[in-house]
Amino acid sequence: MRPIHVPVWFTASRVPRPMTFAYLWGVSTLGRGVLITVLPLMAHRVFEDAQKVSEFYFVISILGLLGGLAMPWLVSKLRRRWVFTLGCICLFGSAGLIAFGTTVTFSVGMVLQMIGVIAVELPLNLYILDHVPRRDLIRFEPMRLFYAAGPWTVGPWLGVTLQVNIADWLPFVVSGASALVLLGYFWALRIADHPALVRPRVAPVNPLRFVPRYVLQPRLRLAWALAFGRASWWYMFFIYAPIYCVTSGLGAEVGGALISLGSAGIFAAPLWGWVARRVGLRRYLTAAYGATGLATVAIAVVTPWPWLGAAMILCAAMVMSAVDGAGNTHFLRAVRPLERAEMTAVFSLYRDTAQLVIPGAFAVLLLALPLSSVFVASGLATAAMALVARHIPRRM
């Protein structure tokens, strides 16, 4: 009897290469990129005021944050692959709900999208920590961002263009389809959990118990603060830059193009990663956060001139891309192997916290001040992150 040989590609798929996760990350951003400009513009169309849009984002972010806190419990009950699958289903369902355009379906769809993003990214981050050596993380992070650059660059412009020129529902079809593609690609890879790092199943504990443990570790606190500052700026950019374009008379399509061009800076992530390795993460992020803060404050000065204001927003986004070049390297190198699931879950809340704090703070700010105050407040807060970055250990 002739021996039966297992195809090489079948067995190799069980031990994925680091670049496999970079590809997965790129696919995961496609559906979100198409809607990143459509959603705030749709919210502005529903509520007709930037201050009310801020209130809306604040409320749904609370629900998204609660969902994020429950994710470690879900991981403890299910395997990572099933949490990832659930996340893709949430993203698919959210696109369908938001497409209906009513206040209720829009709100529920936005919450589902937030939960879906967390459910996809948490297992993906855990797989990265399992399969990418620690010494290679500072090289891997820029490449991960590079493969996400295409969707983030084309998606915002494409989503608004499809909605304005073809059909209002078409961007949501593209987003839902991309969630299904992501799910199919993930299962085709047949990624297995790392056997040496998979814990035996135990009774789930309250996710809030992970937070004090995280806070007790200075390097993890620092990693969270840096990621929160970066996410807060981008969240401001994705919501208020399109609203600025609409309210200043430039139009929705210009807003979509502005978000796409601003996101294009992520293509330089490998270059910024090389610079970070040359000068050291501490000096690199200190300079990048400081420059971004100054550029963002300058937006407020030129907002009376719409095209000049749009150009300055684009300039600030390009500078901020330098911060993205370092990715989450500091956290990935600081987290302990046996605490990866719990600490990654807490770390991932930086995005949900930014989504909660930013619209909440700006909802109060916009009660008395014009839209330009958003750029002043965001710029000053980002400049303050340069002082936080100075606490990064010199050896990094």
mmCIF file of C-alpha atoms in Angstrom:
data_model
loop_
_atom_site.group_PDB
_atom_site.id
_atom_site.type_symbol
_atom_site.label_atom_id
_atom_site.label_comp_id
_atom_site.label_asym_id
_atom_site.label_seq_id
_atom_site.Cartn_x
_atom_site.Cartn_y
_atom_site.Cartn_z
ATOM 1 C CA MET A 1 0.000 0.000 0.000
ATOM 2 C CA ARG A 2 1.332 3.404 -0.933
ATOM 3 C CA PRO A 3 1.763 5.807 1.993
ATOM 4 C CA ILE A 4 -0.702 8.673 2.243
ATOM 5 C CA HIS A 5 1.004 12.048 2.237
ATOM 6 C CA VAL A 6 -0.691 15.037 3.822
ATOM 7 C CA PRO A 7 -0.423 18.046 1.494
ATOM 8 C CA VAL A 8 2.277 20.466 2.561
ATOM 9 C CA TRP A 9 -0.029 23.473 2.378
ATOM 10 C CA PHE A 10 -2.516 21.744 4.725
ATOM 11 C CA THR A 11 -0.006 21.144 7.502
ATOM 12 C CA ALA A 12 1.732 24.454 6.979
ATOM 13 C CA SER A 13 -1.531 26.280 7.485
ATOM 14 C CA ARG A 14 -1.581 24.986 11.062
ATOM 15 C CA VAL A 15 1.671 26.833 11.768
ATOM 16 C CA PRO A 16 1.086 30.260 10.234
ATOM 17 C CA ARG A 17 3.870 32.653 9.401
ATOM 18 C CA PRO A 18 3.906 36.124 10.972
ATOM 19 C CA MET A 19 2.911 37.665 7.654
ATOM 20 C CA THR A 20 -0.270 35.565 7.697
ATOM 21 C CA PHE A 21 -1.536 37.730 10.536
ATOM 22 C CA ALA A 22 -0.569 40.889 8.683
ATOM 23 C CA TYR A 23 -2.736 39.703 5.779
ATOM 24 C CA LEU A 24 -5.596 38.880 8.157
ATOM 25 C CA TRP A 25 -5.338 42.307 9.738
ATOM 26 C CA GLY A 26 -5.532 43.950 6.339
ATOM 27 C CA VAL A 27 -8.665 42.006 5.400
ATOM 28 C CA SER A 28 -10.265 42.825 8.771
ATOM 29 C CA THR A 29 -9.964 46.563 8.122
ATOM 30 C CA LEU A 30 -11.688 46.496 4.722
ATOM 31 C CA GLY A 31 -15.301 46.604 5.928
ATOM 32 C CA ARG A 32 -14.530 49.180 8.609
ATOM 33 C CA GLY A 33 -12.648 51.392 6.162
ATOM 34 C CA VAL A 34 -15.610 51.596 3.780
ATOM 35 C CA LEU A 35 -17.888 52.832 6.586
ATOM 36 C CA ILE A 36 -15.464 55.003 8.553
ATOM 37 C CA THR A 37 -16.651 58.227 6.875
ATOM 38 C CA VAL A 38 -20.171 57.102 6.014
ATOM 39 C CA LEU A 39 -21.128 56.539 9.663
ATOM 40 C CA PRO A 40 -20.422 60.020 11.125
ATOM 41 C CA LEU A 41 -21.980 61.667 8.067
ATOM 42 C CA MET A 42 -25.027 59.447 8.447
ATOM 43 C CA ALA A 43 -25.213 60.346 12.148
ATOM 44 C CA HIS A 44 -24.994 64.026 11.240
ATOM 45 C CA ARG A 45 -27.799 63.555 8.731
ATOM 46 C CA VAL A 46 -29.976 61.867 11.366
ATOM 47 C CA PHE A 47 -29.281 64.286 14.245
ATOM 48 C CA GLU A 48 -28.444 67.419 12.197
ATOM 49 C CA ASP A 49 -25.980 68.823 14.731
ATOM 50 C CA ALA A 50 -22.359 68.049 15.665
ATOM 51 C CA GLN A 51 -23.131 68.347 19.378
ATOM 52 C CA LYS A 52 -25.977 65.813 19.130
ATOM 53 C CA VAL A 53 -23.737 63.491 17.120
ATOM 54 C CA SER A 54 -21.237 63.648 19.981
ATOM 55 C CA GLU A 55 -23.956 62.745 22.481
ATOM 56 C CA PHE A 56 -25.035 59.813 20.311
ATOM 57 C CA TYR A 57 -21.508 58.438 20.026
ATOM 58 C CA PHE A 58 -21.053 58.861 23.774
ATOM 59 C CA VAL A 59 -24.143 56.774 24.614
ATOM 60 C CA ILE A 60 -23.425 53.909 22.232
ATOM 61 C CA SER A 61 -19.777 53.878 23.322
ATOM 62 C CA ILE A 62 -20.889 53.053 26.856
ATOM 63 C CA LEU A 63 -22.627 49.954 25.540
ATOM 64 C CA GLY A 64 -19.600 49.068 23.420
ATOM 65 C CA LEU A 65 -17.331 49.430 26.446
ATOM 66 C CA LEU A 66 -19.489 47.033 28.461
ATOM 67 C CA GLY A 67 -19.287 44.556 25.600
ATOM 68 C CA GLY A 68 -15.519 44.885 25.559
ATOM 69 C CA LEU A 69 -15.288 44.209 29.289
ATOM 70 C CA ALA A 70 -17.277 41.010 28.798
ATOM 71 C CA MET A 71 -14.992 39.724 26.039
ATOM 72 C CA PRO A 72 -12.462 37.951 28.351
ATOM 73 C CA TRP A 73 -15.369 36.009 29.847
ATOM 74 C CA LEU A 74 -16.425 35.013 26.351
ATOM 75 C CA VAL A 75 -12.894 33.906 25.460
ATOM 76 C CA SER A 76 -12.799 31.777 28.604
ATOM 77 C CA LYS A 77 -16.037 30.056 27.581
ATOM 78 C CA LEU A 78 -15.240 29.619 23.871
ATOM 79 C CA ARG A 79 -12.149 28.956 21.811
ATOM 80 C CA ARG A 80 -10.544 31.931 20.119
ATOM 81 C CA ARG A 81 -11.701 30.804 16.691
ATOM 82 C CA TRP A 82 -15.343 30.908 17.800
ATOM 83 C CA VAL A 83 -14.974 34.374 19.328
ATOM 84 C CA PHE A 84 -13.428 35.513 16.034
ATOM 85 C CA THR A 85 -16.331 33.920 14.149
ATOM 86 C CA LEU A 86 -18.854 35.656 16.397
ATOM 87 C CA GLY A 87 -17.106 38.959 15.745
ATOM 88 C CA CYS A 88 -17.421 38.523 11.978
ATOM 89 C CA ILE A 89 -21.116 37.715 12.360
ATOM 90 C CA CYS A 90 -21.600 40.868 14.446
ATOM 91 C CA LEU A 91 -19.880 42.955 11.778
ATOM 92 C CA PHE A 92 -22.060 41.414 9.086
ATOM 93 C CA GLY A 93 -25.236 41.995 11.091
ATOM 94 C CA SER A 94 -24.283 45.566 11.993
ATOM 95 C CA ALA A 95 -23.923 46.501 8.323
ATOM 96 C CA GLY A 96 -27.413 45.227 7.600
ATOM 97 C CA LEU A 97 -28.983 47.061 10.536
ATOM 98 C CA ILE A 98 -27.265 50.382 9.875
ATOM 99 C CA ALA A 99 -28.339 50.261 6.225
ATOM 100 C CA PHE A 100 -32.003 50.628 7.267
ATOM 101 C CA GLY A 101 -31.193 54.153 8.451
ATOM 102 C CA THR A 102 -33.695 54.468 11.312
ATOM 103 C CA THR A 103 -32.551 55.785 14.680
ATOM 104 C CA VAL A 104 -33.102 52.407 16.371
ATOM 105 C CA THR A 105 -31.412 50.200 13.750
ATOM 106 C CA PHE A 106 -28.570 52.692 13.386
ATOM 107 C CA SER A 107 -27.944 52.674 17.149
ATOM 108 C CA VAL A 108 -28.115 48.886 17.514
ATOM 109 C CA GLY A 109 -25.941 48.419 14.439
ATOM 110 C CA MET A 110 -23.274 50.764 15.799
ATOM 111 C CA VAL A 111 -23.138 48.859 19.096
ATOM 112 C CA LEU A 112 -22.866 45.556 17.224
ATOM 113 C CA GLN A 113 -20.033 46.953 15.142
ATOM 114 C CA MET A 114 -18.069 47.991 18.236
ATOM 115 C CA ILE A 115 -18.511 44.553 19.802
ATOM 116 C CA GLY A 116 -17.633 42.851 16.521
ATOM 117 C CA VAL A 117 -14.386 44.793 16.178
ATOM 118 C CA ILE A 118 -13.310 43.758 19.686
ATOM 119 C CA ALA A 119 -14.323 40.137 19.115
ATOM 120 C CA VAL A 120 -12.194 40.026 15.962
ATOM 121 C CA GLU A 121 -9.155 41.920 17.208
ATOM 122 C CA LEU A 122 -8.776 40.242 20.621
ATOM 123 C CA PRO A 123 -8.259 36.711 19.231
ATOM 124 C CA LEU A 124 -6.141 38.100 16.407
ATOM 125 C CA ASN A 125 -3.852 39.877 18.887
ATOM 126 C CA LEU A 126 -3.570 36.672 20.923
ATOM 127 C CA TYR A 127 -2.619 34.687 17.823
ATOM 128 C CA ILE A 128 0.024 37.314 17.014
ATOM 129 C CA LEU A 129 1.484 37.043 20.513
ATOM 130 C CA ASP A 130 1.559 33.238 20.192
ATOM 131 C CA HIS A 131 3.224 33.043 16.788
ATOM 132 C CA VAL A 132 5.397 36.161 16.400
ATOM 133 C CA PRO A 133 8.670 36.095 18.417
ATOM 134 C CA ARG A 134 9.072 39.011 20.825
ATOM 135 C CA ARG A 135 12.273 40.174 19.141
ATOM 136 C CA ASP A 136 10.396 40.464 15.818
ATOM 137 C CA LEU A 137 7.457 42.496 17.108
ATOM 138 C CA ILE A 138 9.027 45.893 16.388
ATOM 139 C CA ARG A 139 9.429 44.784 12.744
ATOM 140 C CA PHE A 140 6.045 43.068 12.549
ATOM 141 C CA GLU A 141 3.940 46.024 13.751
ATOM 142 C CA PRO A 142 4.860 48.379 10.854
ATOM 143 C CA MET A 143 4.174 45.596 8.345
ATOM 144 C CA ARG A 144 0.797 44.883 9.943
ATOM 145 C CA LEU A 145 -0.094 48.544 9.546
ATOM 146 C CA PHE A 146 1.209 48.565 5.982
ATOM 147 C CA TYR A 147 -1.193 45.803 4.929
ATOM 148 C CA ALA A 148 -4.062 47.714 6.532
ATOM 149 C CA ALA A 149 -3.104 50.873 4.636
ATOM 150 C CA GLY A 150 -4.951 49.989 1.439
ATOM 151 C CA PRO A 151 -8.405 49.551 3.023
ATOM 152 C CA TRP A 152 -7.955 52.622 5.224
ATOM 153 C CA THR A 153 -6.856 54.710 2.240
ATOM 154 C CA VAL A 154 -9.402 53.634 -0.372
ATOM 155 C CA GLY A 155 -12.293 52.742 1.932
ATOM 156 C CA PRO A 156 -13.365 56.196 3.247
ATOM 157 C CA TRP A 157 -13.479 57.726 -0.231
ATOM 158 C CA LEU A 158 -15.074 54.637 -1.775
ATOM 159 C CA GLY A 159 -17.813 54.405 0.841
ATOM 160 C CA VAL A 160 -18.975 58.008 0.438
ATOM 161 C CA THR A 161 -18.683 57.868 -3.364
ATOM 162 C CA LEU A 162 -20.818 54.721 -3.559
ATOM 163 C CA GLN A 163 -23.409 56.217 -1.231
ATOM 164 C CA VAL A 164 -23.646 59.604 -2.965
ATOM 165 C CA ASN A 165 -23.383 58.533 -6.603
ATOM 166 C CA ILE A 166 -24.877 55.024 -6.790
ATOM 167 C CA ALA A 167 -27.004 53.842 -3.857
ATOM 168 C CA ASP A 168 -27.335 54.782 -0.212
ATOM 169 C CA TRP A 169 -27.164 51.133 0.890
ATOM 170 C CA LEU A 170 -24.228 50.007 -1.268
ATOM 171 C CA PRO A 171 -21.378 50.761 1.227
ATOM 172 C CA PHE A 172 -23.106 48.507 3.763
ATOM 173 C CA VAL A 173 -23.298 45.662 1.255
ATOM 174 C CA VAL A 174 -19.546 45.997 0.672
ATOM 175 C CA SER A 175 -18.899 46.073 4.428
ATOM 176 C CA GLY A 176 -21.064 43.032 5.112
ATOM 177 C CA ALA A 177 -19.481 41.091 2.259
ATOM 178 C CA SER A 178 -15.994 41.889 3.560
ATOM 179 C CA ALA A 179 -16.955 40.425 6.964
ATOM 180 C CA LEU A 180 -17.916 37.174 5.241
ATOM 181 C CA VAL A 181 -14.656 37.187 3.253
ATOM 182 C CA LEU A 182 -12.709 37.677 6.482
ATOM 183 C CA LEU A 183 -14.521 34.771 8.105
ATOM 184 C CA GLY A 184 -13.915 32.478 5.133
ATOM 185 C CA TYR A 185 -10.242 33.415 4.918
ATOM 186 C CA PHE A 186 -9.735 32.823 8.635
ATOM 187 C CA TRP A 187 -11.240 29.342 8.545
ATOM 188 C CA ALA A 188 -9.329 28.481 5.366
ATOM 189 C CA LEU A 189 -6.090 29.183 7.228
ATOM 190 C CA ARG A 190 -7.012 26.610 9.918
ATOM 191 C CA ILE A 191 -5.048 28.453 12.606
ATOM 192 C CA ALA A 192 -4.695 26.428 15.780
ATOM 193 C CA ASP A 193 -4.131 27.764 19.281
ATOM 194 C CA HIS A 194 -0.527 27.451 20.439
ATOM 195 C CA PRO A 195 -0.554 24.224 22.531
ATOM 196 C CA ALA A 196 2.128 25.450 24.948
ATOM 197 C CA LEU A 197 0.179 28.591 25.821
ATOM 198 C CA VAL A 198 -3.387 27.348 25.953
ATOM 199 C CA ARG A 199 -4.593 27.180 29.532
ATOM 200 C CA PRO A 200 -6.958 24.491 30.751
ATOM 201 C CA ARG A 201 -10.540 25.625 30.881
ATOM 202 C CA VAL A 202 -11.479 27.165 34.220
ATOM 203 C CA ALA A 203 -14.546 28.866 35.567
ATOM 204 C CA PRO A 204 -14.760 32.412 34.163
ATOM 205 C CA VAL A 205 -14.184 35.270 36.546
ATOM 206 C CA ASN A 206 -15.408 38.838 36.579
ATOM 207 C CA PRO A 207 -13.586 40.697 33.771
ATOM 208 C CA LEU A 208 -13.276 43.766 35.999
ATOM 209 C CA ARG A 209 -10.808 41.820 38.149
ATOM 210 C CA PHE A 210 -8.267 42.039 35.318
ATOM 211 C CA VAL A 211 -8.153 45.829 35.444
ATOM 212 C CA PRO A 212 -6.416 46.211 38.860
ATOM 213 C CA ARG A 213 -3.837 43.597 37.842
ATOM 214 C CA TYR A 214 -3.177 45.545 34.659
ATOM 215 C CA VAL A 215 -2.911 48.880 36.491
ATOM 216 C CA LEU A 216 -0.303 47.458 38.892
ATOM 217 C CA GLN A 217 2.166 47.003 36.010
ATOM 218 C CA PRO A 218 3.788 50.368 35.071
ATOM 219 C CA ARG A 219 4.848 49.341 31.569
ATOM 220 C CA LEU A 220 1.348 48.170 30.735
ATOM 221 C CA ARG A 221 -0.121 51.406 32.094
ATOM 222 C CA LEU A 222 2.241 53.370 29.880
ATOM 223 C CA ALA A 223 1.376 51.253 26.815
ATOM 224 C CA TRP A 224 -2.320 51.829 27.433
ATOM 225 C CA ALA A 225 -1.905 55.599 27.829
ATOM 226 C CA LEU A 226 0.057 55.872 24.582
ATOM 227 C CA ALA A 227 -2.462 53.782 22.664
ATOM 228 C CA PHE A 228 -5.344 55.784 24.159
ATOM 229 C CA GLY A 229 -3.772 59.065 23.026
ATOM 230 C CA ARG A 230 -3.275 57.739 19.503
ATOM 231 C CA ALA A 231 -6.806 56.300 19.265
ATOM 232 C CA SER A 232 -8.351 59.497 20.647
ATOM 233 C CA TRP A 233 -6.768 61.603 17.919
ATOM 234 C CA TRP A 234 -7.865 59.281 15.132
ATOM 235 C CA TYR A 235 -11.357 59.033 16.572
ATOM 236 C CA MET A 236 -11.583 62.820 16.530
ATOM 237 C CA PHE A 237 -10.305 62.840 12.944
ATOM 238 C CA PHE A 238 -12.750 60.221 11.641
ATOM 239 C CA ILE A 239 -15.807 61.890 13.204
ATOM 240 C CA TYR A 240 -15.184 65.626 13.071
ATOM 241 C CA ALA A 241 -13.134 66.042 9.887
ATOM 242 C CA PRO A 242 -16.047 64.858 7.666
ATOM 243 C CA ILE A 243 -18.476 66.984 9.683
ATOM 244 C CA TYR A 244 -16.186 69.986 9.178
ATOM 245 C CA CYS A 245 -16.236 69.398 5.417
ATOM 246 C CA VAL A 246 -20.042 69.208 5.314
ATOM 247 C CA THR A 247 -20.695 72.199 7.599
ATOM 248 C CA SER A 248 -18.105 74.371 5.819
ATOM 249 C CA GLY A 249 -19.647 73.707 2.412
ATOM 250 C CA LEU A 250 -16.990 71.416 0.965
ATOM 251 C CA GLY A 251 -19.394 68.473 0.795
ATOM 252 C CA ALA A 252 -19.522 64.819 1.796
ATOM 253 C CA GLU A 253 -17.338 63.550 -1.049
ATOM 254 C CA VAL A 254 -14.555 65.949 -0.091
ATOM 255 C CA GLY A 255 -14.889 64.646 3.458
ATOM 256 C CA GLY A 256 -14.470 61.072 2.250
ATOM 257 C CA ALA A 257 -11.472 62.008 0.113
ATOM 258 C CA LEU A 258 -9.924 63.864 3.059
ATOM 259 C CA ILE A 259 -10.221 60.818 5.317
ATOM 260 C CA SER A 260 -8.744 58.583 2.602
ATOM 261 C CA LEU A 261 -5.787 60.873 1.973
ATOM 262 C CA GLY A 262 -5.202 61.316 5.684
ATOM 263 C CA SER A 263 -5.182 57.552 6.159
ATOM 264 C CA ALA A 264 -2.703 57.097 3.295
ATOM 265 C CA GLY A 265 0.130 58.039 5.627
ATOM 266 C CA ILE A 266 -0.077 54.536 7.044
ATOM 267 C CA PHE A 267 1.718 53.318 3.903
ATOM 268 C CA ALA A 268 4.825 54.871 5.411
ATOM 269 C CA ALA A 269 4.556 52.620 8.491
ATOM 270 C CA PRO A 270 7.565 50.444 7.510
ATOM 271 C CA LEU A 271 9.666 53.601 7.042
ATOM 272 C CA TRP A 272 8.533 55.022 10.387
ATOM 273 C CA GLY A 273 9.265 51.669 12.018
ATOM 274 C CA TRP A 274 12.818 51.824 10.655
ATOM 275 C CA VAL A 275 13.220 55.366 12.025
ATOM 276 C CA ALA A 276 11.912 54.228 15.428
ATOM 277 C CA ARG A 277 14.480 51.438 15.551
ATOM 278 C CA ARG A 278 17.251 53.875 14.616
ATOM 279 C CA VAL A 279 16.482 56.659 17.095
ATOM 280 C CA GLY A 280 14.764 54.660 19.838
ATOM 281 C CA LEU A 281 11.071 54.406 20.619
ATOM 282 C CA ARG A 282 11.224 56.999 23.386
ATOM 283 C CA ARG A 283 12.642 59.880 21.349
ATOM 284 C CA TYR A 284 10.651 58.881 18.300
ATOM 285 C CA LEU A 285 7.215 58.941 19.950
ATOM 286 C CA THR A 286 8.009 62.081 21.955
ATOM 287 C CA ALA A 287 8.732 63.982 18.757
ATOM 288 C CA ALA A 288 5.806 62.454 16.825
ATOM 289 C CA TYR A 289 3.181 63.216 19.479
ATOM 290 C CA GLY A 290 4.502 66.750 19.954
ATOM 291 C CA ALA A 291 4.468 67.548 16.237
ATOM 292 C CA THR A 292 0.973 66.130 15.817
ATOM 293 C CA GLY A 293 -0.328 68.234 18.695
ATOM 294 C CA LEU A 294 1.043 71.452 17.209
ATOM 295 C CA ALA A 295 -0.342 70.660 13.747
ATOM 296 C CA THR A 296 -3.775 69.898 15.188
ATOM 297 C CA VAL A 297 -3.982 73.175 17.112
ATOM 298 C CA ALA A 298 -3.037 74.975 13.894
ATOM 299 C CA ILE A 299 -6.194 73.570 12.234
ATOM 300 C CA ALA A 300 -8.349 75.821 14.401
ATOM 301 C CA VAL A 301 -6.485 78.903 13.197
ATOM 302 C CA VAL A 302 -7.338 78.306 9.533
ATOM 303 C CA THR A 303 -10.840 76.787 9.820
ATOM 304 C CA PRO A 304 -12.523 80.004 8.515
ATOM 305 C CA TRP A 305 -10.961 79.164 5.133
ATOM 306 C CA PRO A 306 -12.512 75.756 4.278
ATOM 307 C CA TRP A 307 -9.940 74.479 1.777
ATOM 308 C CA LEU A 308 -7.030 75.668 3.910
ATOM 309 C CA GLY A 309 -8.627 74.041 6.946
ATOM 310 C CA ALA A 310 -8.985 70.763 5.029
ATOM 311 C CA ALA A 311 -5.338 70.977 3.960
ATOM 312 C CA MET A 312 -4.200 71.498 7.553
ATOM 313 C CA ILE A 313 -6.312 68.554 8.739
ATOM 314 C CA LEU A 314 -4.582 66.439 6.102
ATOM 315 C CA CYS A 315 -1.178 67.698 7.240
ATOM 316 C CA ALA A 316 -1.936 66.783 10.862
ATOM 317 C CA ALA A 317 -3.073 63.289 9.804
ATOM 318 C CA MET A 318 0.156 62.730 7.898
ATOM 319 C CA VAL A 319 2.177 63.668 10.979
ATOM 320 C CA MET A 320 0.040 61.411 13.153
ATOM 321 C CA SER A 321 0.835 58.485 10.883
ATOM 322 C CA ALA A 322 4.340 58.607 12.347
ATOM 323 C CA VAL A 323 2.855 57.676 15.730
ATOM 324 C CA ASP A 324 1.065 54.757 14.086
ATOM 325 C CA GLY A 325 4.396 53.545 12.739
ATOM 326 C CA ALA A 326 5.296 52.256 16.205
ATOM 327 C CA GLY A 327 1.956 50.434 16.525
ATOM 328 C CA ASN A 328 1.433 48.609 19.819
ATOM 329 C CA THR A 329 5.059 47.514 20.128
ATOM 330 C CA HIS A 330 5.380 48.732 23.708
ATOM 331 C CA PHE A 331 2.458 46.613 24.909
ATOM 332 C CA LEU A 332 3.428 43.512 22.931
ATOM 333 C CA ARG A 333 6.895 43.555 24.483
ATOM 334 C CA ALA A 334 5.657 44.306 28.000
ATOM 335 C CA VAL A 335 2.861 41.765 28.446
ATOM 336 C CA ARG A 336 3.711 38.512 30.248
ATOM 337 C CA PRO A 337 3.025 35.283 28.307
ATOM 338 C CA LEU A 338 0.706 33.701 30.883
ATOM 339 C CA GLU A 339 -1.392 36.871 31.156
ATOM 340 C CA ARG A 340 -1.840 37.497 27.461
ATOM 341 C CA ALA A 341 -5.581 36.848 27.205
ATOM 342 C CA GLU A 342 -6.532 38.939 30.242
ATOM 343 C CA MET A 343 -4.078 41.779 29.676
ATOM 344 C CA THR A 344 -4.804 41.981 25.938
ATOM 345 C CA ALA A 345 -8.501 42.268 26.730
ATOM 346 C CA VAL A 346 -7.875 45.161 29.121
ATOM 347 C CA PHE A 347 -5.408 46.821 26.733
ATOM 348 C CA SER A 348 -7.898 46.607 23.861
ATOM 349 C CA LEU A 349 -10.271 48.779 25.870
ATOM 350 C CA TYR A 350 -8.148 51.808 24.975
ATOM 351 C CA ARG A 351 -10.168 52.098 21.780
ATOM 352 C CA ASP A 352 -13.525 51.818 23.533
ATOM 353 C CA THR A 353 -12.433 54.292 26.173
ATOM 354 C CA ALA A 354 -11.385 56.758 23.473
ATOM 355 C CA GLN A 355 -14.741 56.253 21.767
ATOM 356 C CA LEU A 356 -16.393 57.070 25.091
ATOM 357 C CA VAL A 357 -14.249 59.971 26.286
ATOM 358 C CA ILE A 358 -13.862 61.872 23.015
ATOM 359 C CA PRO A 359 -17.535 62.325 22.067
ATOM 360 C CA GLY A 360 -18.466 62.837 25.721
ATOM 361 C CA ALA A 361 -15.934 65.619 26.208
ATOM 362 C CA PHE A 362 -16.702 67.240 22.864
ATOM 363 C CA ALA A 363 -20.463 67.059 23.474
ATOM 364 C CA VAL A 364 -19.905 69.312 26.487
ATOM 365 C CA LEU A 365 -17.408 71.502 24.631
ATOM 366 C CA LEU A 366 -19.705 72.062 21.650
ATOM 367 C CA LEU A 367 -22.527 73.254 23.876
ATOM 368 C CA ALA A 368 -20.796 76.635 24.136
ATOM 369 C CA LEU A 369 -17.974 76.668 21.561
ATOM 370 C CA PRO A 370 -17.723 76.241 17.760
ATOM 371 C CA LEU A 371 -16.425 73.160 15.956
ATOM 372 C CA SER A 372 -12.883 74.601 15.809
ATOM 373 C CA SER A 373 -12.621 74.103 19.604
ATOM 374 C CA VAL A 374 -12.507 70.361 18.940
ATOM 375 C CA PHE A 375 -9.203 70.747 17.109
ATOM 376 C CA VAL A 376 -7.718 72.968 19.821
ATOM 377 C CA ALA A 377 -8.628 70.547 22.616
ATOM 378 C CA SER A 378 -7.454 67.513 20.648
ATOM 379 C CA GLY A 379 -4.172 69.197 19.720
ATOM 380 C CA LEU A 380 -3.352 70.155 23.303
ATOM 381 C CA ALA A 381 -4.180 66.662 24.565
ATOM 382 C CA THR A 382 -2.028 65.058 21.871
ATOM 383 C CA ALA A 383 0.891 67.368 22.662
ATOM 384 C CA ALA A 384 0.605 66.287 26.294
ATOM 385 C CA MET A 385 1.176 62.688 25.151
ATOM 386 C CA ALA A 386 4.722 63.724 24.231
ATOM 387 C CA LEU A 387 5.393 64.098 27.952
ATOM 388 C CA VAL A 388 3.918 60.659 28.599
ATOM 389 C CA ALA A 389 6.152 59.137 25.908
ATOM 390 C CA ARG A 390 9.230 60.333 27.779
ATOM 391 C CA HIS A 391 8.583 57.582 30.349
ATOM 392 C CA ILE A 392 9.338 54.862 27.777
ATOM 393 C CA PRO A 393 12.497 52.977 28.864
ATOM 394 C CA ARG A 394 15.575 54.174 26.998
ATOM 395 C CA ARG A 395 16.531 50.672 25.919
ATOM 396 C CA MET A 396 13.420 50.541 23.704
#
